[in-house]
Amino acid sequence: MLSGDIPPNQTIYIKNLNEKIKKEELKRSLYCLFSQYGRILDVVALKTPRLRGQAWVAFLEVASASNAVRQMQNFPFYDKPMRIQYAKTKSDCIAEAEGTLAPKEKKRKQEDKAERKRRGDEGQQPATENGAAAENGGRTAPSRHGNSNAQEAAAPNNILFIENLPHETTSDMLELLFKQFAGFREVRMIDAKPGIAFVEYEDDIQSSIAMQALQGFKVTPQNAVAITFAKNLSPSNSYRLRHALTPMKKLSLTVAMNNPFDILTDEIIHAVLDHLDDDPFTRKSFSLVCKSFYLLERLHRKSLKPLRSELLHGVLHRYPSISHLDLSCCPRVNDPLLASLSASWKSTLRSINLSRSRHFTATGLRRLAENCSFLVEIDLSNGTELTDVAAEAVAEAKNLERLMLARCKLITDIGIGCVAVGCRKLRLLCLRWCIRITDLGVGFIAVKCKELRSLDLSCLPITEKCLPPILQLQHLEDLVLEGCLGIDDEGLATLNHSCKSLKTLNLSKCQNISHVGLSSLTNGAEHLKQLVLAYGPAVTTDLGKCLLNYSRLKSIRLDGCLVTCSATKAIGSWCASLTELSLSKCSGVTDECVSFLVQSHRELLKLDITCCTKITYASIDCITRSCTSLTSLRMESCSLVSEDAFLLIGQRCQFLEELDVTDNEINNEGLKYISRCSKLRSLKLGICSNITDDGLTHVGSGCPKLKELDLYRSRGITDAGIAKIACGCPAMEMINIAYNDKITDSSLISLSQCLRLRILEIRGCPRVSTVGLSTIARACRELEVLDIKKCVDINDNAMFALGQFCQNLRQINLSYCSVTNAGLLSLANTNRLQNITILHLAGLTQNGLAAALLACGGLTKVKLHTSFKPLLPKYIFEHMEGRGCVFHWRNKAFQVEIDPNGWQLHVGKTP
DNA sequence: AGCACA
């Protein structure tokens, strides 16, 4: 090791530091960097010819120093790898703390230094006598820096000296000003000397903070106060200053002078960072505050979602503590990359998402599983090329708790058998669409992995034969058997076990299971909370009665089922109340059913009655009367519900956060009432042709929290309505105003106030142009998804603006716009573009397209017109597909214009 | 490469 023969020491010695970094910054950064290993007593760095590029960090504990020597060895710090050893001698601050720093020793040290200096300087400086050299050096030092003693600032202390006060200032006035800061003690003024004052705080840090905050404060327009530390301290204060400050406090004080944030301890900053974890933008702003925040953020960062795999190599060393790696934006992840990341984050990596990545094999997975022994989660969904060898490699991850293998269609019972043997700690396993896995593999899993909590077996060719061991799992809470057509009533009747721990059961699309099978399967499942029976057999009275066995049931989804009225009456006659009920697309649901249900489930929070086409005003009356705490109501296409029903929603359901009334008869009066729901976050008003700007005005003034608004084909609206929305809903993240022919640039200009806008759909708005979109691009820098299909007046200039300002753009549909080669190419500047659709761009040539495709390095999905296929050189496809991009070809004919009376499009001929 | 505390 680099520490060589030097015995362990509380202090570490670091060399090969970047000599360009200023001393104070270097000390501060070292402090930040090393405080992860323990309490630091002092950081020493000097810029003298002999000592530049080196530093000492003194820890309270030897163990901290040892860890620092080992773990930070060669850590790239200001672009240079640090070389770390134990220090050869004891630091003075430690000797002082131990009470062993004798004055004698100090003197001896000084002499040593003088001696060395003399020897080192031979030939360059005339030799001087020992004592004289030492003393002289001490005295001349300040004058070298060009500061006379008289002008030199006093050392930081607890008393501030205030100058340039208006003569009429009283101590009361000053007290008011200075007592806002913690630690305030008193103001002292001298009658004979107007214009100055002394303000005392409890300690130097508190006085420093007040100084920072009030420096230059204008008491009157002419009197900006000047604050310095007081110079002539009373004897008691000067004693305090000499003895109360530990070396570390001195350091943090010097630091506080430059940056007020630096007086925060690392623990506090880490606690702040813990709360920022899921928001990349906040973290980014955080690390831009100052260099030490930047550094700490790097060290603290635990999750990473790189936009491209090429970028990953560069950050392997930058972020030493990554535990969660999301590679879902990286279509190409090869074995060497898996090997190097698993080497870098060997002891930290706990979770990795490879669900959208390809080009790796069992070899890479094996390295991952072997290196990262703390790995608990791997998402390999969509690994359609992965075989049993890959599953065998995954089985090396002995601590794995969550494994997602959805659509790994080549993996068989053999592969899953390896996983069962290797990963005994599995708690969650998703085998959805692993169509080669049969009863054998599933049964084996259930026998071996006793810790399983959650098991997804959707669409597997399994039968009831694999169920007995599954139902014996002691902790199983979540079982998904969606689309398992091999399981039927007859088979289920053979079961004699029940799973008591089961909390959620999903039997959607299980056409062969009726209430008979359901009760055999859930016999004794007294903790069942959620039941999904969507798209299954008819919901009959018997089924309804069967549900009565589960007294703790909170949520039922019956989407797409034929529901009889008597069945809903049975469901309605429970004593306990459901919180979530979905009846979307249930044919057979009438007002009578709904009324019955909601009257006995008054605690309902979420209700979905999408496409319950028979219900009317009466249902809405009943729902809103009974379920006043409703937070989500989805009722798209309930076309018999009359316009006055919507008033009731606004009057009675003040807690609504989500409302979908797409394709309903709602009018402005209804919107007026609905805008009383001030908690509304999502409002869908697509194809609501009765609403106009008046209605939107109400929404704009009543729903300040709105994040999502859908006005697709709500053809009564104009720019004036959008202006009210833009003004009243600053939190807006997603807006759809597609196919509204009255919308112009003016709407886009108003929407540019919504700085958090992420998704903008203006497809088929023929009157918007480059001007409007460029304004959006300049203002809404978080834009991720943009649909401008058929906006024929949008041209290259708008693309230039997007390329310049919208660095987060992920997805764009440009079909039928007036964009040409140059505009398309400029989108490559956004760096993050993954998904692009271009059918019919008149100004685009094959060379322009080829150049743009190559330039947009992060593309994962490209939708093009078939006519381009033979025109592009073959190597383009090879190259793009090699990078992980998938091409989708469409052969739609050129569509000329939008039918002003509806959404049927005239189909014209190709140009 | 270089081990100090100003």
Short mmCIF file of N, CA, C and O in Angstrom, two decimals, chain A residues 711-769:
data_model
loop_
_atom_site.label_atom_id
_atom_site.label_comp_id
_atom_site.label_asym_id
_atom_site.label_seq_id
_atom_site.Cartn_x
_atom_site.Cartn_y
_atom_site.Cartn_z
N LEU A 711 -57.74 19.50 -23.29
CA LEU A 711 -58.79 20.22 -24.03
C LEU A 711 -58.85 19.74 -25.48
O LEU A 711 -59.25 20.49 -26.37
N TYR A 712 -58.43 18.52 -25.68
CA TYR A 712 -58.41 17.91 -27.00
C TYR A 712 -59.78 18.05 -27.68
O TYR A 712 -60.81 17.66 -27.11
N ARG A 713 -59.80 18.65 -28.84
CA ARG A 713 -61.03 18.81 -29.62
C ARG A 713 -62.17 19.46 -28.85
O ARG A 713 -63.35 19.16 -29.08
N SER A 714 -61.82 20.33 -27.89
CA SER A 714 -62.89 21.10 -27.23
C SER A 714 -62.99 22.37 -28.04
O SER A 714 -62.41 23.40 -27.70
N ARG A 715 -63.76 22.31 -29.09
CA ARG A 715 -63.57 23.27 -30.17
C ARG A 715 -64.16 24.64 -29.90
O ARG A 715 -64.02 25.56 -30.69
N GLY A 716 -64.80 24.80 -28.74
CA GLY A 716 -65.35 26.12 -28.43
C GLY A 716 -64.32 27.08 -27.85
O GLY A 716 -64.60 28.27 -27.69
N ILE A 717 -63.16 26.58 -27.50
CA ILE A 717 -62.22 27.44 -26.78
C ILE A 717 -61.35 28.27 -27.72
O ILE A 717 -61.10 27.89 -28.86
N THR A 718 -60.89 29.44 -27.20
CA THR A 718 -60.00 30.30 -27.99
C THR A 718 -58.82 30.74 -27.12
O THR A 718 -58.70 30.33 -25.96
N ASP A 719 -58.02 31.62 -27.67
CA ASP A 719 -56.84 32.13 -26.96
C ASP A 719 -57.18 32.77 -25.62
O ASP A 719 -56.42 32.67 -24.66
N ALA A 720 -58.34 33.44 -25.56
CA ALA A 720 -58.69 34.15 -24.32
C ALA A 720 -58.83 33.16 -23.15
O ALA A 720 -58.35 33.43 -22.05
N GLY A 721 -59.44 32.02 -23.42
CA GLY A 721 -59.59 31.00 -22.37
C GLY A 721 -58.25 30.45 -21.94
O GLY A 721 -57.97 30.30 -20.74
N ILE A 722 -57.40 30.16 -22.91
CA ILE A 722 -56.07 29.62 -22.58
C ILE A 722 -55.27 30.65 -21.77
O ILE A 722 -54.54 30.29 -20.84
N ALA A 723 -55.45 31.92 -22.10
CA ALA A 723 -54.73 32.96 -21.35
C ALA A 723 -55.12 32.92 -19.87
O ALA A 723 -54.26 33.03 -18.99
N LYS A 724 -56.40 32.71 -19.59
CA LYS A 724 -56.84 32.65 -18.19
C LYS A 724 -56.24 31.44 -17.48
O LYS A 724 -55.84 31.50 -16.32
N ILE A 725 -56.20 30.32 -18.20
CA ILE A 725 -55.61 29.11 -17.64
C ILE A 725 -54.13 29.34 -17.34
O ILE A 725 -53.63 29.04 -16.25
N ALA A 726 -53.43 29.89 -18.33
CA ALA A 726 -51.98 30.09 -18.18
C ALA A 726 -51.69 30.98 -16.99
O ALA A 726 -50.71 30.79 -16.27
N CYS A 727 -52.56 31.95 -16.78
CA CYS A 727 -52.34 32.91 -15.72
C CYS A 727 -52.71 32.32 -14.35
O CYS A 727 -52.01 32.51 -13.36
N GLY A 728 -53.79 31.55 -14.32
CA GLY A 728 -54.28 31.06 -13.03
C GLY A 728 -53.69 29.73 -12.59
O GLY A 728 -53.84 29.35 -11.43
N CYS A 729 -53.06 29.01 -13.48
CA CYS A 729 -52.56 27.67 -13.14
C CYS A 729 -51.05 27.57 -13.39
O CYS A 729 -50.61 26.89 -14.33
N PRO A 730 -50.27 28.21 -12.56
CA PRO A 730 -48.82 28.25 -12.84
C PRO A 730 -48.13 26.90 -12.66
O PRO A 730 -46.99 26.73 -13.08
N ALA A 731 -48.83 25.94 -12.03
CA ALA A 731 -48.19 24.64 -11.80
C ALA A 731 -48.35 23.70 -12.99
O ALA A 731 -47.91 22.55 -12.94
N MET A 732 -48.98 24.18 -14.05
CA MET A 732 -49.31 23.34 -15.20
C MET A 732 -48.09 22.59 -15.73
O MET A 732 -47.05 23.18 -16.00
N GLU A 733 -48.24 21.28 -15.86
CA GLU A 733 -47.15 20.47 -16.42
C GLU A 733 -47.52 19.86 -17.75
O GLU A 733 -46.65 19.53 -18.55
N MET A 734 -48.83 19.62 -17.96
CA MET A 734 -49.23 18.96 -19.20
C MET A 734 -50.48 19.63 -19.74
O MET A 734 -51.46 19.79 -19.01
N ILE A 735 -50.46 20.07 -20.97
CA ILE A 735 -51.68 20.62 -21.56
C ILE A 735 -51.84 20.10 -22.98
O ILE A 735 -50.88 20.00 -23.75
N ASN A 736 -53.07 19.70 -23.28
CA ASN A 736 -53.38 19.20 -24.61
C ASN A 736 -54.45 20.11 -25.21
O ASN A 736 -55.57 20.18 -24.70
N ILE A 737 -54.07 20.83 -26.27
CA ILE A 737 -55.07 21.67 -26.95
C ILE A 737 -55.17 21.26 -28.42
O ILE A 737 -55.48 22.07 -29.30
N ALA A 738 -54.92 19.97 -28.64
CA ALA A 738 -54.89 19.47 -30.02
C ALA A 738 -56.23 19.66 -30.73
O ALA A 738 -57.28 19.60 -30.11
N TYR A 739 -56.14 19.87 -32.02
CA TYR A 739 -57.31 19.97 -32.91
C TYR A 739 -58.29 21.06 -32.48
O TYR A 739 -59.49 20.83 -32.37
N ASN A 740 -57.76 22.22 -32.17
CA ASN A 740 -58.61 23.37 -31.88
C ASN A 740 -58.25 24.45 -32.87
O ASN A 740 -57.19 25.08 -32.75
N ASP A 741 -59.12 24.70 -33.83
CA ASP A 741 -58.68 25.58 -34.92
C ASP A 741 -58.74 27.07 -34.59
O ASP A 741 -58.30 27.89 -35.37
N LYS A 742 -59.26 27.41 -33.41
CA LYS A 742 -59.25 28.84 -33.05
C LYS A 742 -57.99 29.23 -32.28
O LYS A 742 -57.77 30.40 -32.01
N ILE A 743 -57.23 28.24 -31.91
CA ILE A 743 -56.02 28.51 -31.11
C ILE A 743 -54.92 29.09 -32.00
O ILE A 743 -54.63 28.56 -33.06
N THR A 744 -54.30 30.20 -31.54
CA THR A 744 -53.21 30.80 -32.32
C THR A 744 -51.97 30.91 -31.43
O THR A 744 -51.96 30.46 -30.29
N ASP A 745 -50.96 31.59 -31.95
CA ASP A 745 -49.72 31.82 -31.20
C ASP A 745 -49.98 32.50 -29.86
O ASP A 745 -49.23 32.30 -28.91
N SER A 746 -51.03 33.29 -29.84
CA SER A 746 -51.33 34.00 -28.60
C SER A 746 -51.47 33.02 -27.42
O SER A 746 -50.99 33.29 -26.31
N SER A 747 -52.09 31.87 -27.65
CA SER A 747 -52.20 30.86 -26.59
C SER A 747 -50.83 30.39 -26.14
O SER A 747 -50.56 30.25 -24.95
N LEU A 748 -49.97 30.15 -27.11
CA LEU A 748 -48.64 29.64 -26.75
C LEU A 748 -47.87 30.69 -25.97
O LEU A 748 -47.14 30.38 -25.02
N ILE A 749 -48.05 31.95 -26.38
CA ILE A 749 -47.35 33.01 -25.66
C ILE A 749 -47.86 33.08 -24.22
O ILE A 749 -47.06 33.19 -23.28
N SER A 750 -49.18 32.94 -24.02
CA SER A 750 -49.65 32.92 -22.63
C SER A 750 -49.11 31.71 -21.89
O SER A 750 -48.70 31.81 -20.74
N LEU A 751 -49.11 30.56 -22.55
CA LEU A 751 -48.66 29.34 -21.86
C LEU A 751 -47.18 29.39 -21.49
O LEU A 751 -46.73 28.62 -20.65
N SER A 752 -46.44 30.29 -22.12
CA SER A 752 -45.02 30.38 -21.78
C SER A 752 -44.83 30.89 -20.34
O SER A 752 -43.74 30.86 -19.82
N GLN A 753 -45.92 31.29 -19.69
CA GLN A 753 -45.84 31.62 -18.25
C GLN A 753 -45.72 30.37 -17.40
O GLN A 753 -45.33 30.44 -16.24
N CYS A 754 -46.16 29.25 -17.94
CA CYS A 754 -46.15 28.01 -17.15
C CYS A 754 -44.77 27.38 -17.26
O CYS A 754 -44.51 26.57 -18.15
N LEU A 755 -43.91 27.76 -16.35
CA LEU A 755 -42.50 27.38 -16.50
C LEU A 755 -42.25 25.90 -16.26
O LEU A 755 -41.18 25.39 -16.55
N ARG A 756 -43.24 25.22 -15.67
CA ARG A 756 -43.02 23.79 -15.40
C ARG A 756 -43.59 22.89 -16.49
O ARG A 756 -43.64 21.67 -16.33
N LEU A 757 -44.04 23.50 -17.57
CA LEU A 757 -44.66 22.72 -18.63
C LEU A 757 -43.71 21.63 -19.14
O LEU A 757 -42.58 21.90 -19.51
N ARG A 758 -44.18 20.39 -19.10
CA ARG A 758 -43.36 19.27 -19.58
C ARG A 758 -43.93 18.66 -20.85
O ARG A 758 -43.20 18.16 -21.68
N ILE A 759 -45.26 18.66 -20.95
CA ILE A 759 -45.89 18.00 -22.10
C ILE A 759 -46.81 18.99 -22.79
O ILE A 759 -47.71 19.56 -22.15
N LEU A 760 -46.61 19.21 -24.06
CA LEU A 760 -47.44 20.14 -24.82
C LEU A 760 -47.93 19.45 -26.08
O LEU A 760 -47.13 19.02 -26.91
N GLU A 761 -49.25 19.36 -26.22
CA GLU A 761 -49.80 18.76 -27.43
C GLU A 761 -50.62 19.80 -28.16
O GLU A 761 -51.66 20.25 -27.68
N ILE A 762 -50.14 20.20 -29.33
CA ILE A 762 -50.86 21.20 -30.12
C ILE A 762 -51.08 20.66 -31.53
O ILE A 762 -51.23 21.42 -32.48
N ARG A 763 -51.08 19.36 -31.65
CA ARG A 763 -51.33 18.71 -32.93
C ARG A 763 -52.60 19.26 -33.58
O ARG A 763 -53.61 19.47 -32.91
N GLY A 764 -52.51 19.51 -34.86
CA GLY A 764 -53.71 19.93 -35.59
C GLY A 764 -54.26 21.28 -35.19
O GLY A 764 -55.46 21.51 -35.27
N CYS A 765 -53.39 22.17 -34.72
CA CYS A 765 -53.81 23.56 -34.49
C CYS A 765 -53.18 24.36 -35.62
O CYS A 765 -52.03 24.82 -35.50
N PRO A 766 -53.89 24.57 -36.73
CA PRO A 766 -53.25 25.10 -37.92
C PRO A 766 -52.82 26.56 -37.79
O PRO A 766 -52.02 27.04 -38.58
N ARG A 767 -53.31 27.25 -36.77
CA ARG A 767 -52.98 28.67 -36.69
C ARG A 767 -51.80 28.98 -35.77
O ARG A 767 -51.44 30.14 -35.60
N VAL A 768 -51.22 27.97 -35.13
CA VAL A 768 -50.01 28.27 -34.35
C VAL A 768 -48.82 28.25 -35.29
O VAL A 768 -48.83 27.58 -36.32
N SER A 769 -47.79 29.02 -34.94
CA SER A 769 -46.63 29.10 -35.83
C SER A 769 -45.33 29.07 -35.03
O SER A 769 -45.32 28.91 -33.81
#
